[in-house]
mmCIF file with all atom_site columns, C-alpha atoms in Angstrom:
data_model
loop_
_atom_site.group_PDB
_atom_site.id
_atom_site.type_symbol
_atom_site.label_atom_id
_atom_site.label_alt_id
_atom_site.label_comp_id
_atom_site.label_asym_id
_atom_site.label_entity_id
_atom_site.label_seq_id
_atom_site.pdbx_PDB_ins_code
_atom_site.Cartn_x
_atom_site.Cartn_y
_atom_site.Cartn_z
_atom_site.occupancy
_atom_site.B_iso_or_equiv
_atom_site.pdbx_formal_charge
_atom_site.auth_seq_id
_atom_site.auth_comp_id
_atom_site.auth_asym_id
_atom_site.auth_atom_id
_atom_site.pdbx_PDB_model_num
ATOM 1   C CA . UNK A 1 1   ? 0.000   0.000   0.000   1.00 52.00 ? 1   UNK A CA 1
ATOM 2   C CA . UNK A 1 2   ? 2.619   2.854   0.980   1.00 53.00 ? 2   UNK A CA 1
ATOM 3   C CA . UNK A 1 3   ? 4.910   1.713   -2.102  1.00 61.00 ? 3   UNK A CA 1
ATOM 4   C CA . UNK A 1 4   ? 1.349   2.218   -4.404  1.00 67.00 ? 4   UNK A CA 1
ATOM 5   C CA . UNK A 1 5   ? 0.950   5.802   -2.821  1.00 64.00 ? 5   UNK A CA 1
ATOM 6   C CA . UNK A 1 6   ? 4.763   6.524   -2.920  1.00 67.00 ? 6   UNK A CA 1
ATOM 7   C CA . UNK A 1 7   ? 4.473   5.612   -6.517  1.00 74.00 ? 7   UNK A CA 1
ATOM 8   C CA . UNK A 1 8   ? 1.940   7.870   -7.163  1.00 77.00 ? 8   UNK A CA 1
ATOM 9   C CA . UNK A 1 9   ? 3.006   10.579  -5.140  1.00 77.00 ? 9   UNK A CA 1
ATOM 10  C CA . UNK A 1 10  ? 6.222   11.081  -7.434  1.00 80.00 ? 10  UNK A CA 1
ATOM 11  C CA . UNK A 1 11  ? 3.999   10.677  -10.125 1.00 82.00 ? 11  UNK A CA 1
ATOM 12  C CA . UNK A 1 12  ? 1.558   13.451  -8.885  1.00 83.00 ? 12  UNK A CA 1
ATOM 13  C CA . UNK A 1 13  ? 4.947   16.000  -8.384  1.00 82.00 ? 13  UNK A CA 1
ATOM 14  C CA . UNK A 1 14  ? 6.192   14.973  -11.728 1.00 83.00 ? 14  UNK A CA 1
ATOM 15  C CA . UNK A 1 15  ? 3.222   16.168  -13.380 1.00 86.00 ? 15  UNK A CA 1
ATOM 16  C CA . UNK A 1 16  ? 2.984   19.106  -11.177 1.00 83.00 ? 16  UNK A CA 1
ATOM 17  C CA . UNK A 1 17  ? 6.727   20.284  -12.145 1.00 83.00 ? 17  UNK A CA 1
ATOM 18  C CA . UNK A 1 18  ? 6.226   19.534  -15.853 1.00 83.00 ? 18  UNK A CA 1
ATOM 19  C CA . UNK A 1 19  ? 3.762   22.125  -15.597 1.00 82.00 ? 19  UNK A CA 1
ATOM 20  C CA . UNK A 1 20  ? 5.615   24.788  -14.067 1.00 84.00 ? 20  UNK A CA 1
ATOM 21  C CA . UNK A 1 21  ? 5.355   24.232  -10.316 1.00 82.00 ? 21  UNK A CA 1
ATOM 22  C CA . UNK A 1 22  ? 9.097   23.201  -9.909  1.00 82.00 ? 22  UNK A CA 1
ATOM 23  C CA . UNK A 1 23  ? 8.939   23.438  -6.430  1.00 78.00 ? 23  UNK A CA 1
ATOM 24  C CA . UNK A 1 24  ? 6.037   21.065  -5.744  1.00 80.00 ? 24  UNK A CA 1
ATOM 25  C CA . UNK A 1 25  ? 5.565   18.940  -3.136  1.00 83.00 ? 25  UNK A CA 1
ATOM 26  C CA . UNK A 1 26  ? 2.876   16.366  -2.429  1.00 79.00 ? 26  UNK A CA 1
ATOM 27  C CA . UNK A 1 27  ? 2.673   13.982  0.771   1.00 80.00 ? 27  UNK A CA 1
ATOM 28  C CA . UNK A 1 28  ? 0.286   12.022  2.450   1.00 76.00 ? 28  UNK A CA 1
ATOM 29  C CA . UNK A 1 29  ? -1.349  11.052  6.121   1.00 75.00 ? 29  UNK A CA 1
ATOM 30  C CA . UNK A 1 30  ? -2.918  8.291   6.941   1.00 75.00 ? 30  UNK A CA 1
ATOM 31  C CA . UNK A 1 31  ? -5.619  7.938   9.358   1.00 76.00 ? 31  UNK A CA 1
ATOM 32  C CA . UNK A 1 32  ? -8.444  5.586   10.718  1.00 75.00 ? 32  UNK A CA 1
ATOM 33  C CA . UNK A 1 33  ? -12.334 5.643   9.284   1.00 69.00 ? 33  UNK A CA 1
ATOM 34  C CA . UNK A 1 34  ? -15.439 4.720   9.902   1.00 71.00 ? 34  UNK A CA 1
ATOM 35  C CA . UNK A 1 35  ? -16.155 0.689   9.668   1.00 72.00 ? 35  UNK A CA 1
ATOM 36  C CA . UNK A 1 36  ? -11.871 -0.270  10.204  1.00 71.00 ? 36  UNK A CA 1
ATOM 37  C CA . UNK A 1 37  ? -11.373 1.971   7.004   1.00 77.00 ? 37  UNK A CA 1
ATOM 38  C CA . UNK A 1 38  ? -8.105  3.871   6.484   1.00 74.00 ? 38  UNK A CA 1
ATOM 39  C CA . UNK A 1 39  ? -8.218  7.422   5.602   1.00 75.00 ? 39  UNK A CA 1
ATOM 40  C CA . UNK A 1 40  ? -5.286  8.583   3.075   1.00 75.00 ? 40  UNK A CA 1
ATOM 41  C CA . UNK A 1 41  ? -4.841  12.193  2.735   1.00 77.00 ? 41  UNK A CA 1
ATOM 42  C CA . UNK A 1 42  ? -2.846  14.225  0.546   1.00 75.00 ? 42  UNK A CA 1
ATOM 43  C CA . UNK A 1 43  ? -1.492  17.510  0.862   1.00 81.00 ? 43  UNK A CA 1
ATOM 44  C CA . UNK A 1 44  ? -0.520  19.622  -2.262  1.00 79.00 ? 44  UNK A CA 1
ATOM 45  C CA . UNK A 1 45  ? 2.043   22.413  -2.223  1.00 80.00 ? 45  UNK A CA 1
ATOM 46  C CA . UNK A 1 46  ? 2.448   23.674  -5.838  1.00 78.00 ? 46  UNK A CA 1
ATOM 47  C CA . UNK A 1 47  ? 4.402   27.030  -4.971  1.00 80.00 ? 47  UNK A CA 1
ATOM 48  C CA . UNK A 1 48  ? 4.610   29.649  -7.465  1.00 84.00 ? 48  UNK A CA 1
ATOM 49  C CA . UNK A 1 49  ? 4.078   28.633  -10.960 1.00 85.00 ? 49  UNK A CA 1
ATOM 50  C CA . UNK A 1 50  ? 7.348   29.739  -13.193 1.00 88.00 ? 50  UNK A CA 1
ATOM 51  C CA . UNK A 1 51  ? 7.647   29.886  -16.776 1.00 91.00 ? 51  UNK A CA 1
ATOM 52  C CA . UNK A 1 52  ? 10.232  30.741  -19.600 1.00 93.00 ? 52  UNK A CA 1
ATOM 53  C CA . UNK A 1 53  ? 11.197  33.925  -19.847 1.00 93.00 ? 53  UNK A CA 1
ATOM 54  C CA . UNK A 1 54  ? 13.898  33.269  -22.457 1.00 93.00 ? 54  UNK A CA 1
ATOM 55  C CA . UNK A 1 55  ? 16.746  30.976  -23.338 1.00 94.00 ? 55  UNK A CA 1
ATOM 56  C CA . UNK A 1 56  ? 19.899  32.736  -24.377 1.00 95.00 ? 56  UNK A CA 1
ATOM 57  C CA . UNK A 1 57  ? 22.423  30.737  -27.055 1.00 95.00 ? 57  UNK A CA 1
ATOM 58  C CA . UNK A 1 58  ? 25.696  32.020  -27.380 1.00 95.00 ? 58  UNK A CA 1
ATOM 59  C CA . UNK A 1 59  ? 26.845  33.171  -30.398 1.00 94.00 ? 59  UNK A CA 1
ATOM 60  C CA . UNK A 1 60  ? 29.681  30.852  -32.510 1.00 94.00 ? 60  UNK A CA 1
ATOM 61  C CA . UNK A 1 61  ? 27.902  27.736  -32.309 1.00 96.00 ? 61  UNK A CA 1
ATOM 62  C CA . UNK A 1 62  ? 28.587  25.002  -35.311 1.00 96.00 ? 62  UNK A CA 1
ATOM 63  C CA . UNK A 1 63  ? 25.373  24.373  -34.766 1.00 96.00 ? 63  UNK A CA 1
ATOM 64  C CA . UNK A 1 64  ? 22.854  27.001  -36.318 1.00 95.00 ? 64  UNK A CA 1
ATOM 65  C CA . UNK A 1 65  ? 21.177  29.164  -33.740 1.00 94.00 ? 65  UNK A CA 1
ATOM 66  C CA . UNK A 1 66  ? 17.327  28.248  -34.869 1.00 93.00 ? 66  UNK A CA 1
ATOM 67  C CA . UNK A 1 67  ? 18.854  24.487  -34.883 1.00 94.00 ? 67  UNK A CA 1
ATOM 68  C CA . UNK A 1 68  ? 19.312  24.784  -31.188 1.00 95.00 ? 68  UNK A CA 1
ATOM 69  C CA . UNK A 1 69  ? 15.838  26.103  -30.380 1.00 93.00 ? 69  UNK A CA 1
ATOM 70  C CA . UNK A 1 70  ? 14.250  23.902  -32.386 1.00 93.00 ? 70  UNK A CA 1
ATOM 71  C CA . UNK A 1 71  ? 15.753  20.847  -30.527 1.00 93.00 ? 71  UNK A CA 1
ATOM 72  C CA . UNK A 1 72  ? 15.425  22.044  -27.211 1.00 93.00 ? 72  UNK A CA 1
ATOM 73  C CA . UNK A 1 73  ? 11.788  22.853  -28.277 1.00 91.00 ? 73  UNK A CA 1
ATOM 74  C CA . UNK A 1 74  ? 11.047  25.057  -24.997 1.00 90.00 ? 74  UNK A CA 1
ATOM 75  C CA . UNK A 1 75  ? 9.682   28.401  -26.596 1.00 91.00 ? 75  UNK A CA 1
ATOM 76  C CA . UNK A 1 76  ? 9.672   31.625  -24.619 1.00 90.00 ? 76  UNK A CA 1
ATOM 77  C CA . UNK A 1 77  ? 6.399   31.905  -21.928 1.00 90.00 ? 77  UNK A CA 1
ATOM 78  C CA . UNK A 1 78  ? 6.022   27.735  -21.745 1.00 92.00 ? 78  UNK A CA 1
ATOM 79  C CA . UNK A 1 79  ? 5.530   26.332  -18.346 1.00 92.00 ? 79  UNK A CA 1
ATOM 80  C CA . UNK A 1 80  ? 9.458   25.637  -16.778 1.00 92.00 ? 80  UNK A CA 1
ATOM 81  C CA . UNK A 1 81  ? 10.032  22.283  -16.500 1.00 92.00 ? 81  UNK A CA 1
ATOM 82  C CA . UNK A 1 82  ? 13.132  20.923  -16.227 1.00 91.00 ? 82  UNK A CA 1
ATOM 83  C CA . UNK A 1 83  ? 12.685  17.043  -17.793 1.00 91.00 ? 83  UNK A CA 1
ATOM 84  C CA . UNK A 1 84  ? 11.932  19.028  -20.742 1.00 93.00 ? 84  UNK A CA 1
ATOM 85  C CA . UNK A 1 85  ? 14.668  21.084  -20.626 1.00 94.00 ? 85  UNK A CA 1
ATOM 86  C CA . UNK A 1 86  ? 17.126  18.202  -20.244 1.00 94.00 ? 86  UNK A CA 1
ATOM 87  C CA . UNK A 1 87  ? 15.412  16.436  -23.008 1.00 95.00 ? 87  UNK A CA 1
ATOM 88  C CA . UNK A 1 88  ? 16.143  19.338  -25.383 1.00 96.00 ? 88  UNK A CA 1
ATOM 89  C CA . UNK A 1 89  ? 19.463  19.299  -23.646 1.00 96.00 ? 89  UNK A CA 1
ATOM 90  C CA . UNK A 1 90  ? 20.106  15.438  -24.405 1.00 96.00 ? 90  UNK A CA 1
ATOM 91  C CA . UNK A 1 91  ? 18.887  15.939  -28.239 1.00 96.00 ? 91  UNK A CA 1
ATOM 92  C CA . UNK A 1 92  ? 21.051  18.596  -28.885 1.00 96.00 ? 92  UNK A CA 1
ATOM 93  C CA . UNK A 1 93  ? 24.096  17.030  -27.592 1.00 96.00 ? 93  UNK A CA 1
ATOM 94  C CA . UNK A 1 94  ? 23.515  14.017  -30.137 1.00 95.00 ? 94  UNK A CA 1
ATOM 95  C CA . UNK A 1 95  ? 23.155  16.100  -33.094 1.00 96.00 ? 95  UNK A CA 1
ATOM 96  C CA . UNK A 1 96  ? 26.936  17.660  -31.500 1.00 96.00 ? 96  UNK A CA 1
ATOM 97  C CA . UNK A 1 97  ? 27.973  13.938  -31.584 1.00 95.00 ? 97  UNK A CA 1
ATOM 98  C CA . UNK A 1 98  ? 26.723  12.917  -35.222 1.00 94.00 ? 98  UNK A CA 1
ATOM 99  C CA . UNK A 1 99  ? 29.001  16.137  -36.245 1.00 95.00 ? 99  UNK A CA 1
ATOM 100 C CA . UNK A 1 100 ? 31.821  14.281  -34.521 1.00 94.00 ? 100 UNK A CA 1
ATOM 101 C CA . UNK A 1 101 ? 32.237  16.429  -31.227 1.00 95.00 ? 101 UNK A CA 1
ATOM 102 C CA . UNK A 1 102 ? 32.357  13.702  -29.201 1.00 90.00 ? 102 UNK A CA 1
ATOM 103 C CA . UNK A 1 103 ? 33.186  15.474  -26.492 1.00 90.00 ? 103 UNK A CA 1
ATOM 104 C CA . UNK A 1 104 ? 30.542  18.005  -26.837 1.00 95.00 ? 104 UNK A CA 1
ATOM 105 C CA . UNK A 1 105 ? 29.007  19.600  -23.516 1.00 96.00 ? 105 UNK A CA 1
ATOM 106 C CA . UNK A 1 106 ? 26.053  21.583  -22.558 1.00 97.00 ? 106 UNK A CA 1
ATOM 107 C CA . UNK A 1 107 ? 24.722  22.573  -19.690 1.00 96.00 ? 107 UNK A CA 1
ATOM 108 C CA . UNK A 1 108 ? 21.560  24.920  -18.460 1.00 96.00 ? 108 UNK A CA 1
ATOM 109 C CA . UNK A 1 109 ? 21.932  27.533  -16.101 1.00 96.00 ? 109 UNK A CA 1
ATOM 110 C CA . UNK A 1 110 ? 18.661  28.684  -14.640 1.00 94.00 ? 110 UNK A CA 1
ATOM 111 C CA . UNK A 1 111 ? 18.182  32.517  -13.109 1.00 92.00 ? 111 UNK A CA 1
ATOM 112 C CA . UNK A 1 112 ? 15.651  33.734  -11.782 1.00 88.00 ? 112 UNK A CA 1
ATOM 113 C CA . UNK A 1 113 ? 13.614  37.329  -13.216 1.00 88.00 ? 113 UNK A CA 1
ATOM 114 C CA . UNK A 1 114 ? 12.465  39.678  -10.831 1.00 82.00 ? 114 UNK A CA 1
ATOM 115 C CA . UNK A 1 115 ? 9.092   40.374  -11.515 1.00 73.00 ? 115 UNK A CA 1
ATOM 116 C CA . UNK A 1 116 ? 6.938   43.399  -10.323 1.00 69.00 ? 116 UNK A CA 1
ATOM 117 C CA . UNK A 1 117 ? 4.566   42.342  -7.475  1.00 67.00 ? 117 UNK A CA 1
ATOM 118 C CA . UNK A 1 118 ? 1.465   42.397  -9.737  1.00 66.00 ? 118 UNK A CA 1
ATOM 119 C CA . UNK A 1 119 ? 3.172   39.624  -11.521 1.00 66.00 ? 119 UNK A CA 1
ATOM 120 C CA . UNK A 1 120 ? 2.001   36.309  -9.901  1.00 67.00 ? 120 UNK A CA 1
ATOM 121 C CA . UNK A 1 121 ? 3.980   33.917  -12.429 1.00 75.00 ? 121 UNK A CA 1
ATOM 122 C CA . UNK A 1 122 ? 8.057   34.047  -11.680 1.00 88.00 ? 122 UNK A CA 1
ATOM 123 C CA . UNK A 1 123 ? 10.185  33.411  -14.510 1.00 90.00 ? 123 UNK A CA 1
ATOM 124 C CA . UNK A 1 124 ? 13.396  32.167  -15.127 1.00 93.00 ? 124 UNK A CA 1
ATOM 125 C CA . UNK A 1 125 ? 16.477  32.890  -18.041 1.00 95.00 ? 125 UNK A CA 1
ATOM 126 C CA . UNK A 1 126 ? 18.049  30.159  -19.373 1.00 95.00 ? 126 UNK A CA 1
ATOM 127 C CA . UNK A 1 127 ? 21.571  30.163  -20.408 1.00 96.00 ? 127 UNK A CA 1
ATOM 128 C CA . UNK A 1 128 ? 23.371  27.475  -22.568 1.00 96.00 ? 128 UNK A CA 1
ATOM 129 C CA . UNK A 1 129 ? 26.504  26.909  -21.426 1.00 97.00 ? 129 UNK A CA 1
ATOM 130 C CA . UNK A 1 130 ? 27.907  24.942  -24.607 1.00 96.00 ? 130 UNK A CA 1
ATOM 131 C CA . UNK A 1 131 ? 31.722  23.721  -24.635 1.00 96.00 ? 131 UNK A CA 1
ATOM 132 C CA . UNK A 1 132 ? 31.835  21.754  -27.827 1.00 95.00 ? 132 UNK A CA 1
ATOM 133 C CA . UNK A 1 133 ? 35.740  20.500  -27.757 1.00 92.00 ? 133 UNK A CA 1
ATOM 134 C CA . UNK A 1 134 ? 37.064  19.178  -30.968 1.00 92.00 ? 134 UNK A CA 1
ATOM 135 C CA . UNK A 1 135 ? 35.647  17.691  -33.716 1.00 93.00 ? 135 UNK A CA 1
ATOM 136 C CA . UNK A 1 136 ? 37.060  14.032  -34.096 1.00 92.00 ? 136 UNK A CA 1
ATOM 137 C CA . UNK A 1 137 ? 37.305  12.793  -37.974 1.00 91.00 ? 137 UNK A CA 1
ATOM 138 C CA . UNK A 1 138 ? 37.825  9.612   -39.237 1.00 91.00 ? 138 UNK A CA 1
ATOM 139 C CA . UNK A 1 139 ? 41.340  9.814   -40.668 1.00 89.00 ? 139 UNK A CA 1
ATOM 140 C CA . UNK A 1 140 ? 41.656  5.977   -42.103 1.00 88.00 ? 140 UNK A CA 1
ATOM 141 C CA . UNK A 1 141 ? 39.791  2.887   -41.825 1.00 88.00 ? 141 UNK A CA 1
ATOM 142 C CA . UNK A 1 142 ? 41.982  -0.733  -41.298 1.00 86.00 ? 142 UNK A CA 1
ATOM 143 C CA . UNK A 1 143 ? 40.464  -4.297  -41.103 1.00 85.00 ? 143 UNK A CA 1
ATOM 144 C CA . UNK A 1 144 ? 43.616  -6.500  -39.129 1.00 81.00 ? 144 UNK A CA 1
ATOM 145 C CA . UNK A 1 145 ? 42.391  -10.156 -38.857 1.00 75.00 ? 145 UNK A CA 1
ATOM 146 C CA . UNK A 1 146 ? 44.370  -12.895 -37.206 1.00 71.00 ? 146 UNK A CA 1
ATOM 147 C CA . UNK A 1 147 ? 45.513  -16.018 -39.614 1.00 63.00 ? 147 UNK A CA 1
ATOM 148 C CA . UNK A 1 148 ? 43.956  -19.049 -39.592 1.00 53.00 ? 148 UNK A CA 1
ATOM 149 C CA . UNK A 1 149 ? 41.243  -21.146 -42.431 1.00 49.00 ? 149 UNK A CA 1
ATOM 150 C CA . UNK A 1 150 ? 39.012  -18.548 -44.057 1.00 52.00 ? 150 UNK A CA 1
ATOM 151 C CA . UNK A 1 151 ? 40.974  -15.456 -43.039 1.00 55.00 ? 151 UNK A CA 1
ATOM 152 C CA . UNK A 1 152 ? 41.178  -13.822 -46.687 1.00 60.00 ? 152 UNK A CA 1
ATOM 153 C CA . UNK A 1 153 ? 37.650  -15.182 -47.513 1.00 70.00 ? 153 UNK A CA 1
ATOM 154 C CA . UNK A 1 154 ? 36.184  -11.524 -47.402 1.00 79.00 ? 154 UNK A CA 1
ATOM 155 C CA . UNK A 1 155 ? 38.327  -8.901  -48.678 1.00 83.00 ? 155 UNK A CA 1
ATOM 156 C CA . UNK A 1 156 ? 38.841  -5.235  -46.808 1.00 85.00 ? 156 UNK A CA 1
ATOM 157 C CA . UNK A 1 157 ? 37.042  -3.301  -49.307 1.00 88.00 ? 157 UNK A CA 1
ATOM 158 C CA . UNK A 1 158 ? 33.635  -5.448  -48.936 1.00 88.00 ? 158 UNK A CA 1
ATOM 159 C CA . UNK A 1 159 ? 33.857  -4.819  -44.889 1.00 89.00 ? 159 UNK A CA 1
ATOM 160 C CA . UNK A 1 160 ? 34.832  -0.948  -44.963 1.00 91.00 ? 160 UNK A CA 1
ATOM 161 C CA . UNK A 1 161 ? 31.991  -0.901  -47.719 1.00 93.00 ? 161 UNK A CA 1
ATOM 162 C CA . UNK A 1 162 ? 29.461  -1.838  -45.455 1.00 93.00 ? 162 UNK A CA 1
ATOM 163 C CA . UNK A 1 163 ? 30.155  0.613   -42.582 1.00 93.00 ? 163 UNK A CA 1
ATOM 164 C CA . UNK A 1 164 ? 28.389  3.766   -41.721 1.00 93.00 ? 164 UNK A CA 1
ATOM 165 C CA . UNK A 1 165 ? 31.834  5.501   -40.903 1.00 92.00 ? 165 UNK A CA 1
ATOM 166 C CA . UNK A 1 166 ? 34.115  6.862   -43.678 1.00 92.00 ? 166 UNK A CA 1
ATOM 167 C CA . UNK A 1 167 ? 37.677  7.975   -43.958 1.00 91.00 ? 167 UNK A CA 1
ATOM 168 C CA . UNK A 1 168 ? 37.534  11.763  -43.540 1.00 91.00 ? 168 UNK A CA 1
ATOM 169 C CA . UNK A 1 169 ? 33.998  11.720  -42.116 1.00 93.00 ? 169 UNK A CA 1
ATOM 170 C CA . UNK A 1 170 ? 33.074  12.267  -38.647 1.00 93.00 ? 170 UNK A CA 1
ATOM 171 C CA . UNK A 1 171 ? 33.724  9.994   -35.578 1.00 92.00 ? 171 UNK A CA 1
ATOM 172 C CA . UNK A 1 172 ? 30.239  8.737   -34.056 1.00 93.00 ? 172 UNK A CA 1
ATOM 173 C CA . UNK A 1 173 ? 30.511  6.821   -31.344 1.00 90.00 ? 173 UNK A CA 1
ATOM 174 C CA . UNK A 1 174 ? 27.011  4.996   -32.060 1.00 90.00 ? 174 UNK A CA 1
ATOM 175 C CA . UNK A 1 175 ? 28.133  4.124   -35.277 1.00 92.00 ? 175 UNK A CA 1
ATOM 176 C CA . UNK A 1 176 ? 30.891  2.710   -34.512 1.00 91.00 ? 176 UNK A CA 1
ATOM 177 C CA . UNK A 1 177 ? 29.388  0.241   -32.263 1.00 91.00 ? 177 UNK A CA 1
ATOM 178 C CA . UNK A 1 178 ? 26.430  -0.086  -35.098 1.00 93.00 ? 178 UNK A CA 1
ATOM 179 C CA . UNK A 1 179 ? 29.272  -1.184  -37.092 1.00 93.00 ? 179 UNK A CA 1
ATOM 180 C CA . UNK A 1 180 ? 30.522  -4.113  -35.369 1.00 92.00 ? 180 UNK A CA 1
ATOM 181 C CA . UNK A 1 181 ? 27.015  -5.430  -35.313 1.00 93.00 ? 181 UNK A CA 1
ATOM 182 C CA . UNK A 1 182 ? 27.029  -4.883  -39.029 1.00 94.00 ? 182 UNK A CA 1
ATOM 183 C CA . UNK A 1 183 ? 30.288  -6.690  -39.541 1.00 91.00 ? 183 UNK A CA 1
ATOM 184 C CA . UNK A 1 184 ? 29.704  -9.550  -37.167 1.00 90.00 ? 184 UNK A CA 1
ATOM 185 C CA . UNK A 1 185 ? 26.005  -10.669 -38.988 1.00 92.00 ? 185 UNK A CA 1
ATOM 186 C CA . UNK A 1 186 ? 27.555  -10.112 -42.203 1.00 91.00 ? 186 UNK A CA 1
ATOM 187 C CA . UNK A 1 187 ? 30.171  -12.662 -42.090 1.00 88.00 ? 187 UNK A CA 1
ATOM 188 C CA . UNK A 1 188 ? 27.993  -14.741 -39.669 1.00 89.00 ? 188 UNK A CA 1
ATOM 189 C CA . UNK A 1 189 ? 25.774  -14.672 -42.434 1.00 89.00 ? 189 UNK A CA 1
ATOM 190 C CA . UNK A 1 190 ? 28.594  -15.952 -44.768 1.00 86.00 ? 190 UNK A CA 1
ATOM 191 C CA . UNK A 1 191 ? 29.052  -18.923 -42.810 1.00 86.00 ? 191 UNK A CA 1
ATOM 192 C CA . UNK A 1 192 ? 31.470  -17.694 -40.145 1.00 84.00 ? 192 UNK A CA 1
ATOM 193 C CA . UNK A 1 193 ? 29.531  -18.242 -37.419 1.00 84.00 ? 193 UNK A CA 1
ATOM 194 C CA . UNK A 1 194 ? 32.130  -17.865 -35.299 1.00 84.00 ? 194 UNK A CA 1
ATOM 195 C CA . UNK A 1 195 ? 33.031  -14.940 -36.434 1.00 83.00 ? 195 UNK A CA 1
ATOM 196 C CA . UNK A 1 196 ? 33.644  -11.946 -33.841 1.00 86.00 ? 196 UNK A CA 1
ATOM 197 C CA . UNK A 1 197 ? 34.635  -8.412  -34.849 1.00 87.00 ? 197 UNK A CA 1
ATOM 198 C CA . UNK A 1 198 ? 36.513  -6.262  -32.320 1.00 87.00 ? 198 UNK A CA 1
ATOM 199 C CA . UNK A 1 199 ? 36.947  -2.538  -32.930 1.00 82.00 ? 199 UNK A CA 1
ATOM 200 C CA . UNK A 1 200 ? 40.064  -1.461  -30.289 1.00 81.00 ? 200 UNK A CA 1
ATOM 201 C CA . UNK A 1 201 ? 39.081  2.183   -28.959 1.00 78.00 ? 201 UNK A CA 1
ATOM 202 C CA . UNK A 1 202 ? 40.262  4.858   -31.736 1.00 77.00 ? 202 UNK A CA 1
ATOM 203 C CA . UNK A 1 203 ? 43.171  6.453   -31.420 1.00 76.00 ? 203 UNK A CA 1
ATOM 204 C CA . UNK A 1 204 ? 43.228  10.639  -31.644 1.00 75.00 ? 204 UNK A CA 1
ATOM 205 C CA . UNK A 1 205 ? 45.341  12.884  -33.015 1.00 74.00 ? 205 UNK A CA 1
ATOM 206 C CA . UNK A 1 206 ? 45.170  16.929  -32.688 1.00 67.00 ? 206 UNK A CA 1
ATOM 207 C CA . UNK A 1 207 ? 46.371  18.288  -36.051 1.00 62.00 ? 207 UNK A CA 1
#
């Protein structure tokens, strides 16, 4: 019973902070009723209600400006919620990494807006703090494979054909793991069954 209302106490907050009430709180008493029933109460505290005032990019992004906004998809006046925000957050980081900043990082900062006391609704900035590091490119591709029957059976060209990474494209971590799949059920399916493909961790080079 108190894991059920636990349950759907966090699920009450959530709900309440993905509408704006970041500082909600919800909790519960139990008590006795009539007939041996038990009483549950809960107890709402929304707080104030905030909302977006703006979100402030900084300028010299790789990524376009409108790009950014679009993915983080939290328009100026919406209700502040902050799984949202991460969301955008999260999205936008992977379209950093399919560029090949691996290392790409970015991070909210929330601040408050003073608002005049006829103003019921606080609001909060939010500034992108974006460090996007260097942009990792694939500089050459090489298949090594140990000796042994059926070791030449499949050529280099064929393999590297098949991969979503290219020489002089970018490094993406999620394709390269995509790729060893790939490579694996390909010569699986060539009657290797055997057949395991390791890709070592890439080595990087500043230029």
């Amino acid at each position: 019973q108190a894991t059920e209302v636990g349950g759907q106490l966090v699920d009450i907050e959530a709900r309440l902070r993905n509408a704006g009430y970041k500082d909600a709180k919800v909790t519960f008493g139990e008590s006795a009723g009539a007939a041996g029933e038990r009483l549950i109460t809960f107890t709402f505290m929304r707080g104030p209600r905030y909302r977006i005032d703006r979100v402030v990019v900084p300028d010299g992004l790789v990524i376009p400006r409108e790009q950014v906004r679009d993915r983080l998809d939290i328009p100026d006046g919406a209700p502040f919620s902050e799984a949202r925000i991460t969301a955008g957050v999260t999205r936008l980081i992977v379209d950093y990494q399919q560029l090949g900043y691996a290392r790409a990082a970015v991070t909210p900062v929330y601040t408050a807006v003073e608002q005049p006391p006829s103003d019921q609704t606080a609001r909060v900035t939010v500034n992108l703090v974006v460090e996007q590091g260097a942009r990792h490119q694939i500089g050459s591709i090489r298949v090594e494979r140990p000796g042994g029957p059926g070791a030449g059976a499949v050529n280099d060209a064929e393999l590297i054909a098949l991969m979503g990474l290219r020489a002089g494209g970018p490094y993406v971590a999620s394709t390269l793991r995509q790729d060893q799949q790939t490579l694996e059920d390909h010569l699986r399916g060539r009657g290797f069954r055997s057949a395991v493909v390791e890709i070592p961790p890439p080595v990087f080079t500043e230029k």
